[in-house]
PDB file of C-alpha atoms and ligand atoms in Angstrom:
ATOM      1  CA  UNK S1150     -99.679 -19.980 -14.033  1.00  0.00           C
ATOM      2  CA  UNK S1151     -98.196 -18.535 -17.237  1.00  0.00           C
ATOM      3  CA  UNK S1152     -94.786 -18.066 -18.855  1.00  0.00           C
ATOM      4  CA  UNK S1153     -93.620 -14.459 -19.181  1.00  0.00           C
ATOM      5  CA  UNK S1154     -91.497 -13.087 -21.935  1.00  0.00           C
ATOM      6  CA  UNK S1155     -87.946 -12.255 -20.949  1.00  0.00           C
ATOM      7  CA  UNK S1156     -86.635  -9.045 -22.370  1.00  0.00           C
ATOM      8  CA  UNK S1157     -83.263  -9.082 -23.898  1.00  0.00           C
ATOM      9  CA  UNK S1158     -80.280  -6.647 -24.013  1.00  0.00           C
ATOM     10  CA  UNK S1159     -80.235  -3.986 -25.411  1.00  0.00           C
ATOM     11  CA  UNK S1160     -83.975  -3.513 -24.812  1.00  0.00           C
ATOM     12  CA  UNK S1161     -84.388  -0.102 -23.160  1.00  0.00           C
ATOM     13  CA  UNK S1162     -87.034  -1.409 -20.817  1.00  0.00           C
ATOM     14  CA  UNK S1163     -84.260  -3.265 -19.010  1.00  0.00           C
ATOM     15  CA  UNK S1164     -82.862   0.195 -17.979  1.00  0.00           C
ATOM     16  CA  UNK S1165     -86.009   1.285 -16.082  1.00  0.00           C
ATOM     17  CA  UNK S1166     -85.733   1.561 -12.322  1.00  0.00           C
ATOM     18  CA  UNK S1167     -88.222  -0.532 -10.517  1.00  0.00           C
ATOM     19  CA  UNK S1168     -90.577   0.925  -7.847  1.00  0.00           C
ATOM     20  CA  UNK S1169     -91.175  -0.398  -4.393  1.00  0.00           C
ATOM     21  CA  UNK S1170     -93.987  -2.909  -3.825  1.00  0.00           C
ATOM     22  CA  UNK S1171     -96.399  -1.262  -1.454  1.00  0.00           C
ATOM     23  CA  UNK S1172     -98.586  -4.321  -0.654  1.00  0.00           C
ATOM     24  CA  UNK S1173     -97.873  -8.006  -0.853  1.00  0.00           C
ATOM     25  CA  UNK S1174    -101.288  -9.031  -2.193  1.00  0.00           C
ATOM     26  CA  UNK S1175    -102.733 -11.843  -4.318  1.00  0.00           C
ATOM     27  CA  UNK S1176    -101.691 -10.118  -7.569  1.00  0.00           C
ATOM     28  CA  UNK S1177     -98.011 -10.004  -6.402  1.00  0.00           C
ATOM     29  CA  UNK S1178     -98.248 -13.585  -5.410  1.00  0.00           C
ATOM     30  CA  UNK S1179     -99.452 -14.478  -8.861  1.00  0.00           C
ATOM     31  CA  UNK S1180     -96.656 -12.573 -10.399  1.00  0.00           C
ATOM     32  CA  UNK S1181     -94.174 -14.428  -8.204  1.00  0.00           C
ATOM     33  CA  UNK S1182     -95.614 -17.786  -9.279  1.00  0.00           C
ATOM     34  CA  UNK S1183     -95.452 -16.825 -12.948  1.00  0.00           C
ATOM     35  CA  UNK S1184     -91.783 -15.600 -12.458  1.00  0.00           C
ATOM     36  CA  UNK S1185     -90.815 -19.013 -10.879  1.00  0.00           C
ATOM     37  CA  UNK S1186     -92.430 -20.894 -13.772  1.00  0.00           C
ATOM     38  CA  UNK S1187     -90.597 -18.625 -16.217  1.00  0.00           C
ATOM     39  CA  UNK S1188     -87.255 -18.908 -14.465  1.00  0.00           C
ATOM     40  CA  UNK S1189     -87.368 -22.766 -14.104  1.00  0.00           C
ATOM     41  CA  UNK S1190     -88.501 -23.074 -17.711  1.00  0.00           C
ATOM     42  CA  UNK S1191     -85.486 -21.046 -18.917  1.00  0.00           C
ATOM     43  CA  UNK S1192     -83.050 -22.995 -16.560  1.00  0.00           C
ATOM     44  CA  UNK S1193     -82.156 -19.685 -14.757  1.00  0.00           C
ATOM     45  CA  UNK S1194     -81.056 -19.448 -11.047  1.00  0.00           C
ATOM     46  CA  UNK S1195     -82.538 -15.983 -10.624  1.00  0.00           C
ATOM     47  CA  UNK S1196     -84.943 -13.608 -12.141  1.00  0.00           C
ATOM     48  CA  UNK S1197     -85.833 -10.006 -11.450  1.00  0.00           C
ATOM     49  CA  UNK S1198     -89.287  -8.485 -12.305  1.00  0.00           C
ATOM     50  CA  UNK S1199     -87.576  -5.946 -14.582  1.00  0.00           C
ATOM     51  CA  UNK S1200     -86.544  -8.802 -16.950  1.00  0.00           C
ATOM     52  CA  UNK S1201     -90.244  -9.686 -17.496  1.00  0.00           C
ATOM     53  CA  UNK S1202     -91.211  -5.985 -17.920  1.00  0.00           C
ATOM     54  CA  UNK S1203     -92.662  -5.505 -14.507  1.00  0.00           C
ATOM     55  CA  UNK S1204     -91.362  -2.404 -12.881  1.00  0.00           C
ATOM     56  CA  UNK S1205     -91.547  -3.625  -9.208  1.00  0.00           C
ATOM     57  CA  UNK S1206     -88.826  -4.311  -6.643  1.00  0.00           C
ATOM     58  CA  UNK S1207     -89.235  -8.050  -6.665  1.00  0.00           C
ATOM     59  CA  UNK S1208     -86.714 -10.848  -7.404  1.00  0.00           C
ATOM     60  CA  UNK S1209     -86.594 -14.550  -7.043  1.00  0.00           C
ATOM     61  CA  UNK S1210     -83.702 -16.981  -6.840  1.00  0.00           C
ATOM     62  CA  UNK S1211     -83.188 -20.688  -6.720  1.00  0.00           C
ATOM     63  CA  UNK S1212     -79.519 -21.863  -6.674  1.00  0.00           C
ATOM     64  CA  UNK S1213     -80.335 -25.383  -5.618  1.00  0.00           C
ATOM     65  CA  UNK S1214     -78.679 -27.668  -8.198  1.00  0.00           C
ATOM     66  CA  UNK S1215     -80.863 -30.595  -7.651  1.00  0.00           C
ATOM     67  CA  UNK S1216     -83.998 -30.253  -9.750  1.00  0.00           C
ATOM     68  CA  UNK S1217     -85.887 -32.586  -7.348  1.00  0.00           C
ATOM     69  CA  UNK S1218     -85.035 -30.410  -4.371  1.00  0.00           C
ATOM     70  CA  UNK S1219     -85.900 -26.762  -5.247  1.00  0.00           C
ATOM     71  CA  UNK S1220     -85.133 -23.973  -2.822  1.00  0.00           C
ATOM     72  CA  UNK S1221     -87.241 -20.983  -4.087  1.00  0.00           C
ATOM     73  CA  UNK S1222     -86.304 -17.692  -2.499  1.00  0.00           C
ATOM     74  CA  UNK S1223     -88.341 -14.537  -2.803  1.00  0.00           C
ATOM     75  CA  UNK S1224     -87.089 -11.023  -2.111  1.00  0.00           C
ATOM     76  CA  UNK S1225     -89.485  -8.090  -2.160  1.00  0.00           C
ATOM     77  CA  UNK S1226     -88.197  -4.496  -1.763  1.00  0.00           C
ATOM     78  CA  UNK S1227     -84.700  -5.954  -1.055  1.00  0.00           C
ATOM     79  CA  UNK S1228     -82.082  -3.723   0.592  1.00  0.00           C
ATOM     80  CA  UNK S1229     -78.443  -4.761   0.582  1.00  0.00           C
ATOM     81  CA  UNK S1230     -75.468  -3.905   2.717  1.00  0.00           C
ATOM     82  CA  UNK S1231     -71.958  -5.074   2.221  1.00  0.00           C
ATOM     83  CA  UNK S1232     -70.459  -7.202   4.967  1.00  0.00           C
ATOM     84  CA  UNK S1233     -67.186  -8.116   3.248  1.00  0.00           C
ATOM     85  CA  UNK S1234     -66.183  -5.944   0.389  1.00  0.00           C
ATOM     86  CA  UNK S1235     -63.332  -8.122  -0.700  1.00  0.00           C
ATOM     87  CA  UNK S1236     -63.880  -8.579  -4.464  1.00  0.00           C
ATOM     88  CA  UNK S1237     -65.185 -12.022  -5.414  1.00  0.00           C
ATOM     89  CA  UNK S1238     -64.807 -13.031  -9.119  1.00  0.00           C
ATOM     90  CA  UNK S1239     -67.501 -15.178 -10.599  1.00  0.00           C
ATOM     91  CA  UNK S1240     -68.521 -15.944 -14.244  1.00  0.00           C
ATOM     92  CA  UNK S1241     -71.915 -14.501 -14.790  1.00  0.00           C
ATOM     93  CA  UNK S1242     -74.651 -15.152 -17.331  1.00  0.00           C
ATOM     94  CA  UNK S1243     -78.001 -13.522 -17.666  1.00  0.00           C
ATOM     95  CA  UNK S1244     -81.363 -14.704 -19.204  1.00  0.00           C
ATOM     96  CA  UNK S1245     -81.472 -11.193 -20.726  1.00  0.00           C
ATOM     97  CA  UNK S1246     -78.163 -11.622 -22.326  1.00  0.00           C
ATOM     98  CA  UNK S1247     -78.447 -15.129 -23.665  1.00  0.00           C
ATOM     99  CA  UNK S1248     -75.438 -17.010 -24.695  1.00  0.00           C
ATOM    100  CA  UNK S1249     -72.797 -14.744 -23.101  1.00  0.00           C
ATOM    101  CA  UNK S1250     -70.664 -15.527 -19.941  1.00  0.00           C
ATOM    102  CA  UNK S1251     -68.088 -13.180 -18.476  1.00  0.00           C
ATOM    103  CA  UNK S1252     -66.296 -12.843 -15.182  1.00  0.00           C
ATOM    104  CA  UNK S1253     -67.527  -9.977 -12.871  1.00  0.00           C
ATOM    105  CA  UNK S1254     -66.193  -8.940  -9.521  1.00  0.00           C
ATOM    106  CA  UNK S1255     -68.550  -8.096  -6.658  1.00  0.00           C
ATOM    107  CA  UNK S1256     -68.358  -7.822  -2.880  1.00  0.00           C
ATOM    108  CA  UNK S1257     -67.823 -11.239  -1.303  1.00  0.00           C
ATOM    109  CA  UNK S1258     -70.408 -11.090   1.443  1.00  0.00           C
ATOM    110  CA  UNK S1259     -73.730  -9.122   1.823  1.00  0.00           C
ATOM    111  CA  UNK S1260     -76.654  -8.729   4.149  1.00  0.00           C
ATOM    112  CA  UNK S1261     -79.962  -8.624   2.477  1.00  0.00           C
ATOM    113  CA  UNK S1262     -83.136  -7.340   4.075  1.00  0.00           C
ATOM    114  CA  UNK S1263     -86.458  -7.788   2.252  1.00  0.00           C
ATOM    115  CA  UNK S1264     -89.999  -9.035   2.504  1.00  0.00           C
ATOM    116  CA  UNK S1265     -90.869 -12.668   1.718  1.00  0.00           C
ATOM    117  CA  UNK S1266     -93.783 -14.021  -0.269  1.00  0.00           C
ATOM    118  CA  UNK S1267     -96.028 -13.629   2.826  1.00  0.00           C
ATOM    119  CA  UNK S1268     -94.992  -9.969   3.298  1.00  0.00           C
ATOM    120  CA  UNK S1269     -92.915 -10.742   6.435  1.00  0.00           C
ATOM    121  CA  UNK S1270     -89.490  -9.130   6.922  1.00  0.00           C
ATOM    122  CA  UNK S1271     -86.517 -11.367   6.343  1.00  0.00           C
ATOM    123  CA  UNK S1272     -82.856 -10.986   6.737  1.00  0.00           C
ATOM    124  CA  UNK S1273     -80.169 -13.142   5.135  1.00  0.00           C
ATOM    125  CA  UNK S1274     -76.398 -13.184   4.915  1.00  0.00           C
ATOM    126  CA  UNK S1275     -75.151 -14.302   1.605  1.00  0.00           C
ATOM    127  CA  UNK S1276     -71.767 -15.275   0.162  1.00  0.00           C
ATOM    128  CA  UNK S1277     -70.615 -17.325  -2.773  1.00  0.00           C
ATOM    129  CA  UNK S1278     -73.063 -17.933  -5.638  1.00  0.00           C
ATOM    130  CA  UNK S1279     -76.095 -16.621  -3.590  1.00  0.00           C
ATOM    131  CA  UNK S1280     -74.339 -13.314  -2.937  1.00  0.00           C
ATOM    132  CA  UNK S1281     -73.428 -13.000  -6.613  1.00  0.00           C
ATOM    133  CA  UNK S1282     -76.977 -13.768  -7.701  1.00  0.00           C
ATOM    134  CA  UNK S1283     -78.661 -11.356  -5.272  1.00  0.00           C
ATOM    135  CA  UNK S1284     -76.425  -8.566  -6.319  1.00  0.00           C
ATOM    136  CA  UNK S1285     -76.959  -9.357 -10.028  1.00  0.00           C
ATOM    137  CA  UNK S1286     -80.736  -9.394  -9.525  1.00  0.00           C
ATOM    138  CA  UNK S1287     -80.773  -6.130  -7.448  1.00  0.00           C
ATOM    139  CA  UNK S1288     -78.711  -4.532 -10.274  1.00  0.00           C
ATOM    140  CA  UNK S1289     -81.646  -5.460 -12.645  1.00  0.00           C
ATOM    141  CA  UNK S1290     -84.115  -3.634 -10.383  1.00  0.00           C
ATOM    142  CA  UNK S1291     -81.888  -0.587 -10.808  1.00  0.00           C
ATOM    143  CA  UNK S1292     -81.723  -0.862 -14.586  1.00  0.00           C
ATOM    144  CA  UNK S1293     -78.202  -2.317 -14.485  1.00  0.00           C
ATOM    145  CA  UNK S1294     -76.847  -5.360 -16.354  1.00  0.00           C
ATOM    146  CA  UNK S1295     -73.675  -7.499 -15.856  1.00  0.00           C
ATOM    147  CA  UNK S1296     -72.451  -6.361 -19.293  1.00  0.00           C
ATOM    148  CA  UNK S1297     -72.153  -2.824 -17.700  1.00  0.00           C
ATOM    149  CA  UNK S1298     -69.180  -4.223 -15.743  1.00  0.00           C
ATOM    150  CA  UNK S1299     -67.382  -5.212 -18.900  1.00  0.00           C
ATOM    151  CA  UNK S1300     -65.184  -3.101 -21.245  1.00  0.00           C
ATOM    152  CA  UNK S1301     -66.908  -0.827 -23.736  1.00  0.00           C
ATOM    153  CA  UNK S1302     -65.626  -3.016 -26.529  1.00  0.00           C
ATOM    154  CA  UNK S1303     -66.942  -6.354 -25.022  1.00  0.00           C
ATOM    155  CA  UNK S1304     -70.341  -4.783 -24.293  1.00  0.00           C
ATOM    156  CA  UNK S1305     -70.574  -3.306 -27.772  1.00  0.00           C
ATOM    157  CA  UNK S1306     -69.671  -6.689 -29.327  1.00  0.00           C
ATOM    158  CA  UNK S1307     -72.360  -8.467 -27.362  1.00  0.00           C
ATOM    159  CA  UNK S1308     -74.888  -5.725 -28.210  1.00  0.00           C
ATOM    160  CA  UNK S1309     -74.212  -6.014 -31.919  1.00  0.00           C
ATOM    161  CA  UNK S1310     -74.488  -9.735 -31.958  1.00  0.00           C
ATOM    162  CA  UNK S1311     -77.742  -9.864 -30.011  1.00  0.00           C
ATOM    163  CA  UNK S1312     -79.180  -7.093 -32.206  1.00  0.00           C
ATOM    164  CA  UNK S1313     -78.343  -9.155 -35.202  1.00  0.00           C
ATOM    165  CA  UNK S1314     -80.021 -12.217 -33.697  1.00  0.00           C
ATOM    166  CA  UNK S1315     -83.160 -10.167 -32.813  1.00  0.00           C
ATOM    167  CA  UNK S1316     -83.412  -8.849 -36.450  1.00  0.00           C
ATOM    168  CA  UNK S1317     -82.964 -12.434 -37.800  1.00  0.00           C
ATOM    169  CA  UNK S1318     -85.688 -13.680 -35.491  1.00  0.00           C
ATOM    170  CA  UNK S1319     -88.016 -10.820 -36.430  1.00  0.00           C
ATOM    171  CA  UNK S1320     -87.668 -11.547 -40.169  1.00  0.00           C
ATOM    172  CA  UNK S1321     -87.880 -15.368 -39.846  1.00  0.00           C
TER     173      UNK S1321
HETATM  174  O1  LIG L1987     -79.368 -18.055 -14.549  1.00  0.00           O
HETATM  175  C1  LIG L1987     -78.493 -17.155 -14.242  1.00  0.00           C
HETATM  176  N1  LIG L1987     -77.252 -17.582 -13.879  1.00  0.00           N
HETATM  177  C2  LIG L1987     -76.369 -16.773 -13.293  1.00  0.00           C
HETATM  178  C3  LIG L1987     -75.000 -17.219 -13.245  1.00  0.00           C
HETATM  179  C4  LIG L1987     -74.098 -16.417 -12.636  1.00  0.00           C
HETATM  180  C5  LIG L1987     -74.308 -15.185 -12.082  1.00  0.00           C
HETATM  181  C6  LIG L1987     -75.696 -14.733 -12.185  1.00  0.00           C
HETATM  182  C7  LIG L1987     -76.588 -15.520 -12.729  1.00  0.00           C
HETATM  183  S1  LIG L1987     -78.314 -14.967 -12.796  1.00  0.00           S
HETATM  184  C8  LIG L1987     -78.874 -15.693 -14.209  1.00  0.00           C
HETATM  185  C9  LIG L1987     -80.377 -15.544 -14.375  1.00  0.00           C
HETATM  186  C10 LIG L1987     -80.602 -14.099 -14.586  1.00  0.00           C
HETATM  187  O2  LIG L1987     -80.361 -13.481 -15.623  1.00  0.00           O
HETATM  188  N2  LIG L1987     -80.988 -13.308 -13.543  1.00  0.00           N
HETATM  189  O3  LIG L1987     -81.158 -12.003 -13.641  1.00  0.00           O
HETATM  190 NI1  LIG L1988     -79.819 -11.338 -15.230  1.00  0.00          NI
END
């Protein structure tokens, strides 16, 4: 396994739209394993392939709070439909926007259809944090970030601060 580099806002590669996975083969499984290693290492609860510069419709989630009892979920070519559109407000963070947390409103309950790690079709109803996370990750696959839901001013502030950090790191 290996750790992958996580792209950070405002990297333009985070804006690319991911392409469908046409075969769940050994290479995809290797990518999935590397993504889990990367996500757990960064203490994230979700990771989309886009964030590690892989333009494939693939995301992983583990919202289990007990480190000893992981619940790794894999969604390949996910399709989402809204079951309950009532806005649900949750404070979001993102491994690609490190250090910033803001409230975002999304539909309360969704149905997700996807393929699992074995390439078998799965369906899952999600609400609460899981619904938030799945919608956040599918946004990544479409080149969208949670900061896009914020005001222009807030987004611009976050962008400037992260750009400054990136410059400092590059010259360190
Ligand atoms: O680790 C993460 N935490 C989180 C918290 C609230 C809403 C969404 C998330 S996803 C984020 C990991 C990440 O950036 N996934 O793309
Ligand atoms: Ni994210």
